[in-house]
CSV table of C-alpha atoms in Angstrom, one decimal:
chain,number,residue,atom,x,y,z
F,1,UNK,CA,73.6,74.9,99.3
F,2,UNK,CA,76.7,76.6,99.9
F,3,UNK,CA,76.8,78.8,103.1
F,4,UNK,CA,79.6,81.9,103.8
F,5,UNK,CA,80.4,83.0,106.7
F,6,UNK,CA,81.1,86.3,105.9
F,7,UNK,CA,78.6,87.3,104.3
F,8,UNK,CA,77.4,90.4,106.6
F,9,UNK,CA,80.3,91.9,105.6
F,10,UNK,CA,79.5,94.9,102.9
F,11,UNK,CA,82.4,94.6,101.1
F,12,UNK,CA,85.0,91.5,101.6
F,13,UNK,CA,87.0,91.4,104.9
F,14,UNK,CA,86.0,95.2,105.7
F,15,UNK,CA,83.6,96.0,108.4
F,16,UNK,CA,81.5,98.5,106.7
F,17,UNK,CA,81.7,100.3,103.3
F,18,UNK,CA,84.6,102.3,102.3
F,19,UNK,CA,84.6,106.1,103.3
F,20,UNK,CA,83.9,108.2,100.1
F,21,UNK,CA,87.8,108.8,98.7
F,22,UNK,CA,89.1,105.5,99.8
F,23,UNK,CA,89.5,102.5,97.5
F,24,UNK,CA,90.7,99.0,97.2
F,25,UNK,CA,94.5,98.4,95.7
F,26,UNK,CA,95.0,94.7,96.9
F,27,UNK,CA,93.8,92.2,98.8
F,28,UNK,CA,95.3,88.4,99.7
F,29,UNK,CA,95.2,86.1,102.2
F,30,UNK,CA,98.0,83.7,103.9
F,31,UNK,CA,99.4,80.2,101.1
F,32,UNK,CA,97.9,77.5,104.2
F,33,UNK,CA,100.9,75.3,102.9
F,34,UNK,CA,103.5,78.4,104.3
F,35,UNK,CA,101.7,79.5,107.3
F,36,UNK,CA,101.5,75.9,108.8
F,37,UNK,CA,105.5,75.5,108.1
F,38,UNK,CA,106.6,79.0,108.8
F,39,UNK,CA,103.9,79.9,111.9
F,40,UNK,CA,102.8,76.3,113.1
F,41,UNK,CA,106.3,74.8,112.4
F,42,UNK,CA,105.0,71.6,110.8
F,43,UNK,CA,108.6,70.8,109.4
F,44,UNK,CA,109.9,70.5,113.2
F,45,UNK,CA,107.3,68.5,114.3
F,46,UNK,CA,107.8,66.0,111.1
F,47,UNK,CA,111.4,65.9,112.2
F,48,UNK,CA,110.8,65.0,115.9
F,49,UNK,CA,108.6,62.3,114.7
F,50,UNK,CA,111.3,60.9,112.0
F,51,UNK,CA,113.7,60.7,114.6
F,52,UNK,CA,111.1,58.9,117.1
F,53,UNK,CA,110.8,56.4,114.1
F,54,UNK,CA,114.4,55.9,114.1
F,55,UNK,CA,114.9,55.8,117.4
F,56,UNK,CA,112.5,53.0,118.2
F,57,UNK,CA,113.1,50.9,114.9
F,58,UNK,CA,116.8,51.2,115.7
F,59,UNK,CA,116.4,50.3,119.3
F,60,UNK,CA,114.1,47.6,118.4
F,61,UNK,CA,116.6,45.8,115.4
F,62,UNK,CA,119.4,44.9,118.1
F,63,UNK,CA,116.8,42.4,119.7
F,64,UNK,CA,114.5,41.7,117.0
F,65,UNK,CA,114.4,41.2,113.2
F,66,UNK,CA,114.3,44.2,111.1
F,67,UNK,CA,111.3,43.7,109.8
F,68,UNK,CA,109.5,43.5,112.9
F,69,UNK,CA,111.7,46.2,114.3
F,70,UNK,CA,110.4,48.5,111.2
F,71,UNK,CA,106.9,47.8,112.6
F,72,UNK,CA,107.7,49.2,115.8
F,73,UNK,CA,107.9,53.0,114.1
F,74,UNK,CA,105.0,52.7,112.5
F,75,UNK,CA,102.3,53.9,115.2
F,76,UNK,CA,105.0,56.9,115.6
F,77,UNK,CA,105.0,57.2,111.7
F,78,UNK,CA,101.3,57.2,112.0
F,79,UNK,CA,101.3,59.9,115.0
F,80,UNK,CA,103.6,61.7,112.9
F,81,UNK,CA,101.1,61.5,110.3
F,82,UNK,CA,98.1,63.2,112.2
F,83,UNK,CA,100.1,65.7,113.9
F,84,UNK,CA,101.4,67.5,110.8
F,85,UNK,CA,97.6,67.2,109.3
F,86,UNK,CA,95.7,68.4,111.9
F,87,UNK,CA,98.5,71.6,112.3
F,88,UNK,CA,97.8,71.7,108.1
F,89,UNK,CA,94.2,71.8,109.1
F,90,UNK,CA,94.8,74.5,111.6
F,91,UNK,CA,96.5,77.1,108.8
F,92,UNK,CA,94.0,76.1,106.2
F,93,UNK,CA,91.2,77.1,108.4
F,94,UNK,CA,93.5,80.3,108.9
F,95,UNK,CA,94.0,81.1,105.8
F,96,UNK,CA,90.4,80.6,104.6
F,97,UNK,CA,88.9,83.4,107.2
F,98,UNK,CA,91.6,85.5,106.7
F,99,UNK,CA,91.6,88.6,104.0
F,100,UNK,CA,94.8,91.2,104.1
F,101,UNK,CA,93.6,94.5,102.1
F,102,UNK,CA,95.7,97.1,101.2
F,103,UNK,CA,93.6,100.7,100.5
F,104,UNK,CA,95.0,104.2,99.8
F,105,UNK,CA,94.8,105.2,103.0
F,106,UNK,CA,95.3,101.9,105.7
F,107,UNK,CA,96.2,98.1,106.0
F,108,UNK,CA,93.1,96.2,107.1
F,109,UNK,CA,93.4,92.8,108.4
F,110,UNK,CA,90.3,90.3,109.0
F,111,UNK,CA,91.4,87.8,111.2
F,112,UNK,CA,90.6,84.7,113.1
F,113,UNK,CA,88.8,81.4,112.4
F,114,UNK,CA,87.0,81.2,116.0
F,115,UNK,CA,86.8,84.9,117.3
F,116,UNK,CA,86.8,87.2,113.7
F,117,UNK,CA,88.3,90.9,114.3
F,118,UNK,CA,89.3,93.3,111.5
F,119,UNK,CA,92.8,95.3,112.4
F,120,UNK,CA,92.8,99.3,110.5
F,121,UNK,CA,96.3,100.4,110.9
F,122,UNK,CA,96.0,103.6,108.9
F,123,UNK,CA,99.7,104.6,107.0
F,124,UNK,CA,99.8,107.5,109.6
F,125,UNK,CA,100.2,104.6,112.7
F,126,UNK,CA,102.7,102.7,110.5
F,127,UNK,CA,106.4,103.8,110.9
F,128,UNK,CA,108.7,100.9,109.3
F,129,UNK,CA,107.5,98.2,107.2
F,130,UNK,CA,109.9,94.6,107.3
F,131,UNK,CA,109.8,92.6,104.3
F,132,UNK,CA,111.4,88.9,104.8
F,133,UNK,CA,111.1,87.6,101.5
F,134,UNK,CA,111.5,83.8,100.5
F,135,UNK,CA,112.7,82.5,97.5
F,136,UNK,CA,109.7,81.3,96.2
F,137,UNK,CA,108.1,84.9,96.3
F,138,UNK,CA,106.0,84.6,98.9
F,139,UNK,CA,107.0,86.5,102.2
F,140,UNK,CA,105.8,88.7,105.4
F,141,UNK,CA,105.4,91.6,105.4
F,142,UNK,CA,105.5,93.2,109.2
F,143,UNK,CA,104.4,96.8,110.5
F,144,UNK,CA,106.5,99.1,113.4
F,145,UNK,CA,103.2,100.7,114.9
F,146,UNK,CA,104.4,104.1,116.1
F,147,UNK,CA,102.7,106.3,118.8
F,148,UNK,CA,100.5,104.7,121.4
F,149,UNK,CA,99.0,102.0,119.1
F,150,UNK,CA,99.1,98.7,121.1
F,151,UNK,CA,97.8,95.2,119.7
F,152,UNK,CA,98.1,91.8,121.6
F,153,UNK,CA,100.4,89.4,120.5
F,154,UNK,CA,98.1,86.4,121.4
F,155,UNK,CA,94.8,87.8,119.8
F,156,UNK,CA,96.5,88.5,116.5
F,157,UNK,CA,98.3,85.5,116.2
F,158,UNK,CA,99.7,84.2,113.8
F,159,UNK,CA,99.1,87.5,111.7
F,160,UNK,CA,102.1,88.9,113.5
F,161,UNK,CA,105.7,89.2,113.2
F,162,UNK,CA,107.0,86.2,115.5
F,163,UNK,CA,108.8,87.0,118.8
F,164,UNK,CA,107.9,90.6,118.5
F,165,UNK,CA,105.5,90.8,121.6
F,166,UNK,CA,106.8,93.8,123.7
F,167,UNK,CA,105.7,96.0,120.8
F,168,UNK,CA,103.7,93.7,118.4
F,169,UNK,CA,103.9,94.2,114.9
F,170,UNK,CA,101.2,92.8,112.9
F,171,UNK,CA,101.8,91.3,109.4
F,172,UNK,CA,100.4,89.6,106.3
F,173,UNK,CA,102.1,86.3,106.9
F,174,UNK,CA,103.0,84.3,104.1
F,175,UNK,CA,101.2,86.1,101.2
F,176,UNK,CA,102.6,85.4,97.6
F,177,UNK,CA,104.3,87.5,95.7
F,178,UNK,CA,105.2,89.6,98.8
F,179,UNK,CA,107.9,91.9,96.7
F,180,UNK,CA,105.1,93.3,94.5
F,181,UNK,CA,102.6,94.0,98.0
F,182,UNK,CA,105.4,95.1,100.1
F,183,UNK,CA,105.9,98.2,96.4
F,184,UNK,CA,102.4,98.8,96.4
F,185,UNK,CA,102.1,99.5,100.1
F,186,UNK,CA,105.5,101.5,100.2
F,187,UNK,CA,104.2,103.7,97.7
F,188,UNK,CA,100.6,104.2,98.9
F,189,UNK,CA,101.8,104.6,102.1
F,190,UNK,CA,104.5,107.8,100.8
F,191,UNK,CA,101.2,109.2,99.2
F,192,UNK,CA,99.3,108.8,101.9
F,193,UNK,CA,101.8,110.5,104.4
F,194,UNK,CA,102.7,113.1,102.0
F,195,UNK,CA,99.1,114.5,101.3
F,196,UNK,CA,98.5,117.9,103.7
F,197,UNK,CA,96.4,117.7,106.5
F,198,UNK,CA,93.7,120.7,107.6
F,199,UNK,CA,93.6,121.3,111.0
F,200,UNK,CA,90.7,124.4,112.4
F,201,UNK,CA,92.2,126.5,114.2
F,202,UNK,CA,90.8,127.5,117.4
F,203,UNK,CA,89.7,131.3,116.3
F,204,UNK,CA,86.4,132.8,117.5
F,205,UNK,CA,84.9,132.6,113.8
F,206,UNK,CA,86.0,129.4,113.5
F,207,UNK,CA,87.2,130.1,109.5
F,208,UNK,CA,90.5,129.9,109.6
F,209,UNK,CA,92.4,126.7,108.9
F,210,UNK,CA,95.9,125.6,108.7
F,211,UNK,CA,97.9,123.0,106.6
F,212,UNK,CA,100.2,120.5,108.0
């Protein structure tokens, strides 16, 4: 019998259900092939074990034959190996608790395998939006928070822009075809922004209300 952890949730990676007016336009989640090379940096550690392997089979061969000299690398090819599966591991479990939604009205982010937390960055708190796009179509799309809005670097991890931790911009890391989300969101987001706002003002009767 097949158990999900998530299943509390009233509608997929929100919280609770949507306010009346507000509606679904996309949700995704991280590729865990992308995340583990672009976030965990799976690539670098593969190539700091290659060049153990050649280090130790080369270092090896000028005493010894090379073919016991190539079996000199191989518990570095094996520790090679692990270390790039269990950081694969790491983004898979990532990816697999992690759903991106994009509303009319605000990015919401459910993240975290361990500790689970759901970021609402209305379009209101959002001032820029960065799109580094990849060849492949897949790409992250980042958030400038504007105003007072502060979010830790190290709680949101990796579901942020990297190196950005004096003013951390969340992101949807790695989500295929980025171009299309990163058009959807610019264009909610300018309908959003662009709708008026009422605000009462402070007059005894309390009838009167302005539009921003």
């Amino acid at each position: 019998m097949s158990h999900d952890d998530f299943n509390f949730e009233p509608v997929r990676g929100l919280p609770e259900q949507l306010p009346e007016g507000e509606y679904i336009l996309w949700q995704g989640a991280p590729d865990p092939w992308r995340l583990a090379r672009e976030a965990l940096g799976v690539r670098w550690v593969a190539a700091y074990f290659a060049l153990l392997v050649f280090w130790r089979v080369g270092v090896s061969s000028a005493d010894l034959p090379f073919g016991i000299a190539l079996m000199h690398g191989v518990p570095f090819f094996l520790s090679g190996i692990l270390a790039c599966a269990i950081l694969y591991g790491i983004a898979y479990v990532q990816a697999r608790s992690t759903v991106y939604t994009l509303t009319n009205k605000r990015v919401a982010m459910r993240i975290g395998a361990a500790l689970t937390m759901t970021l609402n960055l209305p379009y209101t708190w959002i001032g820029t939006a960065k799109l580094d796009l990849k060849p492949s179509g897949h790409g992250t799309l980042a958030f400038e928070l504007i105003g007072e809005t502060r979010i830790s670097y190290l709680m949101s991890w990796p579901h942020v822009r990297p190196w950005r931790m004096a003013r951390t911009q969340p992101a949807l890391r790695c989500i295929p075809d980025a171009e299309d989300v990163a058009r959807l969101f610019a264009e909610a987001a300018e309908t959003r922004i662009s709708e008026p706002r009422l605000e009462r003002v402070g007059q005894q009767d309390g009838s009167a209300v302005a539009a921003e």
